[in-house]
Amino acid sequence: MILPGATIGILGGGQLGRMMAVAAAQLGYRTIGYAPPGDHVASDLCLDFVESGWDDSGAVAAFAARCDVVTWEFENVPLAAVGAVPEGRIVPHPRALETAQDRLKEKRFIETLGGRPAPYAAVESAADLARAIERIGVPGILKTAREGYDGKGQWRTGSAREAAALQFPGRPCVYERLVDFEAEFSVILVRGGDGEIRFWDSTENRHHHGMLASSVLPASPLIAQQLDEARRTAHMAAEALGYVGVMTLEFFATNEGPVFNEMAPRVHNSGHWTIEGAATSQFENHIRAICGLPLGSTATRFARVEMRNIIGDEALTAYQLLGDGTEAHLHLYGKREVREGRKMGHVTRVSNAPGTP
Ligand code: AMP
């Protein structure tokens, strides 16, 4: 067990790290962050923040030497950087990163567990792309196998003509069938070092241009019906990876059952509602899990919860949400640069009264 007072290292410097640092501080831990130079909003909250490249394994090793345990908030931390942290000091185990960093590996892994991704094909050349489109059909989506997020590195084909015009982007990709879904949801779990697994309730997630816009509880009845099957897949994934900490699996709820979309070996945007909406937040339970402390209850505390992301210049007037007459909890990430499409914060509304939050 890593007791309060110890130092937790966080690889990555975004808002997930920032909220993790808050949860760690509440439990009496110190945090040190590490990321390549940039606008790191976690650095405001960490005791110290090291800015150096992911390829600087000496700097990563020196950072790790100052920490009792190291975790990540960013799933694209290169494996070489993670490898510079002494074995056993990094939690969860890096095999989860290895699987989740590659969409193909991730889909194959889920299939071995009996889960069902959308029909897909690996694409490594223009010829592969043509074959994949022929086999899988349209509408479809071409996604870079690595380093895509929030809808980036994705190209949609609605018609055969669009598909024919699609260029191979020159990096390994996955072409997958566009799923005709009723709703989207995520399964977020925490697994402790002793193997105990707890799930939070699954929100219904709405996306805009491939990026999460809002998460709402309760989710639709269709999601509720598909939860057992989706949780079984997530449970098996966590077990197979010997995972410790919080992990997220995203699904499409379809009339044929849950279709796996992707896995994030970390706390997740669709779990931000847990800060006010659940007995223990995803951030606190992640810290508890990686330190070997008992896990907290994941029970939902309200009849209705809604988390909405604050994007781009919405942040400039977001303080006004505090006076809108609802129980609005505003989180601003302190990003210095406002950019279109950038996640700047979120607002969570909780309520036990009838109607919407
Ligand atoms: P991803 O980065 O793969 O999570 O994709 C971001 C969002 O794009 C998803 O949450 C969906 O809203 C949409 N999307 C991605 N893949 C598919 C698919 N195969 N079928 C339908 N929608 C998709």
XYZ file of C-alpha atoms and ligand atoms in Angstrom:
380
model
C 0.000 0.000 0.000
C 1.204 3.467 -0.862
C 0.157 5.639 2.029
C -0.992 9.273 1.941
C 2.030 11.564 2.051
C 3.678 9.599 -0.764
C 4.260 11.028 -4.226
C 2.256 10.039 -7.296
C 3.727 10.686 -10.740
C 1.329 11.484 -13.583
C 2.390 11.093 -17.215
C 0.507 13.693 -19.260
C -0.563 17.179 -18.290
C -4.175 17.687 -19.413
C -7.421 18.150 -17.556
C -7.618 14.485 -16.595
C -4.285 14.843 -14.798
C -5.470 18.064 -13.226
C -8.587 16.419 -11.786
C -6.512 13.402 -10.694
C -4.142 15.761 -8.873
C -7.094 17.334 -7.026
C -8.317 13.897 -5.921
C -4.788 12.890 -4.881
C -4.328 16.095 -2.879
C -7.594 15.494 -1.034
C -6.223 12.150 0.132
C -2.941 13.731 1.207
C -0.738 12.650 -1.708
C 1.669 14.872 -3.593
C 1.765 14.755 -7.368
C 4.472 15.409 -9.917
C 3.533 15.673 -13.583
C 5.541 14.906 -16.699
C 4.824 15.922 -20.302
C 6.588 17.488 -23.268
C 6.610 21.322 -23.217
C 3.125 22.814 -23.735
C 0.057 24.363 -22.090
C -0.278 21.887 -19.227
C -3.251 22.576 -17.055
C -2.256 19.830 -14.613
C 0.887 21.777 -13.729
C -1.147 24.357 -11.742
C -2.153 21.615 -9.325
C 0.982 19.498 -9.083
C 3.759 20.009 -6.573
C 6.180 19.963 -9.467
C 5.882 19.488 -13.206
C 8.671 18.199 -15.429
C 8.596 19.357 -19.042
C 10.661 17.132 -21.288
C 10.152 14.985 -24.359
C 8.666 11.485 -24.310
C 11.893 10.313 -25.951
C 14.023 11.613 -23.078
C 14.167 8.343 -21.165
C 16.763 9.784 -18.761
C 14.334 12.527 -17.742
C 11.464 10.027 -17.404
C 13.661 7.773 -15.230
C 14.719 10.740 -13.047
C 11.054 11.779 -12.702
C 10.033 8.208 -11.795
C 12.805 8.028 -9.168
C 11.044 10.859 -7.306
C 7.689 9.032 -7.297
C 6.336 6.136 -5.226
C 3.944 5.182 -8.009
C 3.512 6.471 -11.559
C 0.280 6.471 -13.573
C -0.897 8.158 -16.781
C -3.754 10.419 -17.797
C -2.951 10.307 -21.519
C -3.257 7.060 -23.443
C -0.784 7.950 -26.167
C 2.247 8.082 -23.884
C 4.835 6.208 -25.983
C 5.658 2.764 -24.635
C 9.360 3.656 -24.654
C 8.674 6.454 -22.156
C 6.612 4.153 -19.970
C 9.432 1.614 -20.203
C 11.779 4.087 -18.502
C 9.712 3.760 -15.303
C 10.932 0.821 -13.197
C 8.721 -2.259 -13.534
C 6.167 -2.402 -10.777
C 6.197 1.334 -10.137
C 3.826 2.062 -13.021
C 0.138 1.329 -12.465
C -1.903 0.188 -14.380
C 0.388 -2.269 -16.153
C 1.575 -0.803 -19.507
C 0.141 -3.787 -21.421
C -3.189 -1.912 -21.263
C -1.623 1.047 -23.068
C -0.075 -1.222 -25.650
C -3.479 -2.702 -26.466
C -5.420 0.558 -26.461
C -2.923 2.559 -28.508
C -3.672 0.521 -31.603
C -7.288 0.311 -32.768
C -6.637 -3.004 -34.504
C -5.058 -4.660 -31.473
C -7.857 -3.304 -29.330
C -10.611 -4.701 -31.557
C -8.898 -8.103 -31.821
C -8.454 -8.198 -28.055
C -12.151 -7.477 -27.482
C -13.096 -10.145 -30.030
C -11.024 -12.741 -28.179
C -13.173 -11.964 -25.127
C -16.378 -12.519 -27.094
C -17.085 -8.793 -27.562
C -18.338 -7.430 -30.871
C -16.799 -4.450 -32.670
C -18.292 -3.064 -35.898
C -17.166 -4.998 -39.015
C -13.646 -3.759 -39.746
C -10.554 -4.316 -41.849
C -6.905 -3.357 -41.462
C -5.723 -0.857 -44.081
C -2.030 -0.431 -44.827
C -2.115 0.687 -48.452
C -4.374 2.222 -51.096
C -5.099 -1.296 -52.394
C -6.104 -2.452 -48.893
C -8.424 0.519 -48.635
C -10.182 -0.333 -51.891
C -10.561 -3.977 -50.771
C -11.803 -2.948 -47.327
C -14.455 -0.649 -48.785
C -15.575 -3.396 -51.133
C -15.801 -5.971 -48.360
C -17.274 -3.797 -45.592
C -19.285 -1.404 -47.757
C -20.588 2.079 -47.085
C -21.303 4.050 -45.034
C -18.035 3.580 -43.219
C -15.263 5.362 -41.379
C -11.553 5.246 -42.012
C -9.617 5.809 -38.780
C -5.886 6.016 -38.209
C -4.914 2.958 -36.182
C -2.914 5.083 -33.760
C -3.173 8.509 -32.159
C -6.681 9.474 -33.188
C -8.985 10.960 -30.567
C -12.120 13.132 -30.370
C -12.944 12.366 -34.001
C -9.479 13.419 -35.237
C -7.772 11.160 -37.758
C -11.169 9.977 -39.085
C -12.791 10.198 -42.512
C -16.393 9.225 -43.161
C -17.747 7.815 -46.387
C -21.492 8.104 -46.803
C -21.709 6.982 -50.413
C -19.821 4.694 -52.773
C -18.670 7.802 -54.651
C -17.206 9.345 -51.468
C -15.578 6.029 -50.660
C -13.984 5.872 -54.093
C -12.572 9.384 -53.611
C -11.077 8.514 -50.216
C -7.274 8.665 -50.197
C -5.104 6.336 -48.162
C -3.587 8.705 -45.575
C -0.174 7.003 -45.657
C -0.352 5.494 -42.162
C -1.853 2.251 -40.909
C -5.619 2.602 -40.560
C -8.775 0.685 -39.807
C -11.799 0.906 -42.066
C -14.979 0.131 -40.196
C -18.659 0.021 -40.953
C -20.683 2.965 -39.696
C -22.886 1.551 -36.956
C -26.570 2.356 -37.078
C -26.932 2.915 -33.361
C -29.783 4.088 -31.144
C -27.508 5.547 -28.492
C -23.926 5.590 -27.211
C -22.781 4.696 -23.722
C -19.635 3.921 -21.828
C -18.848 1.399 -19.138
C -16.474 2.814 -16.552
C -15.020 0.511 -13.938
C -12.379 0.571 -11.283
C -10.361 -2.526 -10.451
C -8.365 -2.700 -7.250
C -5.039 -4.471 -6.766
C -6.919 -7.340 -5.089
C -9.057 -7.835 -8.223
C -12.222 -6.229 -6.880
C -14.182 -4.546 -9.682
C -16.808 -1.831 -9.287
C -18.840 -0.165 -12.036
C -20.332 3.298 -12.119
C -23.738 3.725 -13.722
C -23.504 4.146 -17.479
C -24.505 7.508 -18.868
C -25.975 8.056 -22.303
C -23.299 9.918 -24.236
C -24.025 12.401 -27.002
C -21.309 13.367 -29.438
C -20.899 16.337 -31.734
C -18.424 16.094 -34.625
C -16.927 12.959 -33.049
C -16.324 14.662 -29.695
C -18.259 14.017 -26.488
C -20.802 16.806 -25.925
C -22.790 15.505 -22.944
C -23.356 12.535 -20.640
C -26.765 11.998 -19.101
C -28.249 9.784 -16.390
C -30.536 7.939 -16.386
C -29.640 6.458 -19.747
C -32.304 5.194 -22.159
C -33.989 1.826 -21.462
C -32.154 0.266 -24.434
C -28.812 1.059 -22.782
C -30.045 -0.349 -19.481
C -30.944 -3.613 -21.293
C -27.484 -3.909 -22.839
C -25.504 -3.060 -19.754
C -25.009 -6.607 -18.462
C -23.433 -7.767 -21.706
C -21.253 -4.655 -22.036
C -20.132 -4.951 -18.417
C -19.228 -8.599 -18.941
C -16.911 -7.582 -21.786
C -15.390 -4.761 -19.721
C -14.950 -7.094 -16.736
C -13.141 -9.660 -18.882
C -10.962 -6.955 -20.446
C -9.886 -5.668 -17.025
C -9.177 -9.220 -15.821
C -7.257 -10.194 -18.949
C -5.066 -7.104 -18.656
C -4.561 -7.538 -14.903
C -5.705 -3.935 -14.838
C -5.509 -1.771 -11.716
C -7.232 1.624 -11.784
C -10.075 3.144 -13.771
C -10.777 2.028 -17.307
C -13.467 2.846 -19.840
C -15.066 0.960 -22.708
C -17.305 2.800 -25.169
C -20.250 1.066 -26.849
C -22.993 1.703 -29.362
C -26.419 0.486 -28.259
C -27.951 -1.082 -31.367
C -31.069 -3.148 -31.965
C -28.755 -6.174 -32.181
C -27.053 -5.507 -28.843
C -23.984 -3.606 -27.689
C -21.278 -2.966 -30.295
C -17.825 -2.179 -28.911
C -16.289 1.075 -30.138
C -13.126 1.705 -28.191
C -11.330 1.297 -24.913
C -9.558 3.959 -22.858
C -7.172 2.646 -20.183
C -7.761 5.694 -18.005
C -10.291 8.003 -16.434
C -12.648 9.326 -19.081
C -14.556 12.436 -20.102
C -17.838 10.511 -19.840
C -17.036 9.914 -16.147
C -16.658 13.551 -15.114
C -20.192 13.488 -13.748
C -18.962 11.173 -10.969
C -17.269 14.100 -9.183
C -20.597 15.410 -7.910
C -22.938 12.655 -9.082
C -21.406 9.554 -7.478
C -20.383 8.646 -3.945
C -16.739 8.378 -5.103
C -15.450 10.004 -8.276
C -13.543 8.186 -10.997
C -10.492 10.293 -10.111
C -10.534 9.404 -6.431
C -11.078 5.700 -7.101
C -8.233 5.694 -9.610
C -5.920 7.152 -6.960
C -7.231 4.704 -4.344
C -6.717 1.753 -6.708
C -3.173 2.598 -7.797
C -2.175 3.217 -4.165
C -3.794 0.009 -2.903
C -6.341 1.793 -0.685
C -9.866 0.362 -0.295
C -12.123 1.399 -3.177
C -14.999 3.808 -2.587
C -18.663 3.282 -3.430
C -19.511 3.988 -7.069
C -23.221 4.524 -6.305
C -25.027 7.382 -8.056
C -26.286 9.978 -5.588
C -28.986 11.678 -7.657
C -32.008 10.743 -9.754
C -30.700 12.772 -12.670
C -27.248 13.911 -13.669
C -26.109 15.764 -16.749
C -22.518 16.615 -17.642
C -21.944 18.947 -20.560
C -18.577 19.895 -22.001
C -17.648 23.546 -22.353
C -15.965 23.951 -25.713
C -13.905 26.814 -27.158
C -15.117 30.335 -26.386
C -18.119 29.038 -24.396
C -15.595 29.151 -21.558
C -15.506 32.946 -21.615
C -19.086 33.261 -20.357
C -19.350 29.908 -18.564
C -19.310 31.592 -15.132
C -22.868 32.722 -15.937
C -23.997 29.089 -15.593
C -23.475 29.469 -11.862
C -26.449 31.819 -11.651
C -28.850 29.967 -13.916
C -31.030 28.681 -11.083
C -29.976 25.018 -11.409
C -27.519 23.167 -9.217
C -24.694 23.688 -11.687
C -21.153 22.628 -10.778
C -18.711 24.399 -13.036
C -15.250 23.039 -13.777
C -12.900 25.178 -15.834
C -9.564 23.662 -16.706
C -7.570 26.899 -16.729
C -6.427 26.498 -20.338
C -4.655 29.670 -21.322
C -5.430 29.434 -25.006
C -9.051 29.356 -26.143
C -9.315 27.429 -29.413
C -12.330 26.367 -31.415
C -13.240 22.788 -30.573
C -10.957 22.686 -27.521
C -12.336 21.188 -24.298
C -12.124 24.089 -21.844
C -14.226 22.776 -18.987
C -17.467 21.055 -18.131
C -20.602 21.681 -16.129
C -22.451 19.033 -14.151
C -26.053 19.442 -13.053
C -27.487 17.087 -10.480
C -31.065 16.832 -9.294
C -33.520 14.711 -7.390
C -36.501 16.823 -8.480
C -38.806 15.569 -11.272
C -37.881 16.731 -14.769
C -34.474 17.472 -16.214
C -31.584 18.538 -13.995
P -13.915 7.321 -31.714
O -12.788 8.301 -31.763
O -13.642 6.056 -32.423
O -14.458 7.122 -30.331
O -15.109 8.039 -32.509
C -15.717 9.207 -32.013
C -17.217 9.182 -32.275
O -17.476 9.047 -33.684
C -17.954 8.027 -31.640
O -18.258 8.258 -30.289
C -19.204 7.983 -32.518
O -20.103 9.024 -32.204
C -18.618 8.228 -33.879
N -18.201 6.927 -34.477
C -16.955 6.393 -34.452
N -16.937 5.183 -35.062
C -18.184 4.946 -35.474
C -18.829 3.862 -36.161
N -18.156 2.783 -36.578
N -20.155 3.976 -36.394
C -20.865 5.046 -36.019
N -20.322 6.104 -35.375
C -19.010 6.063 -35.105
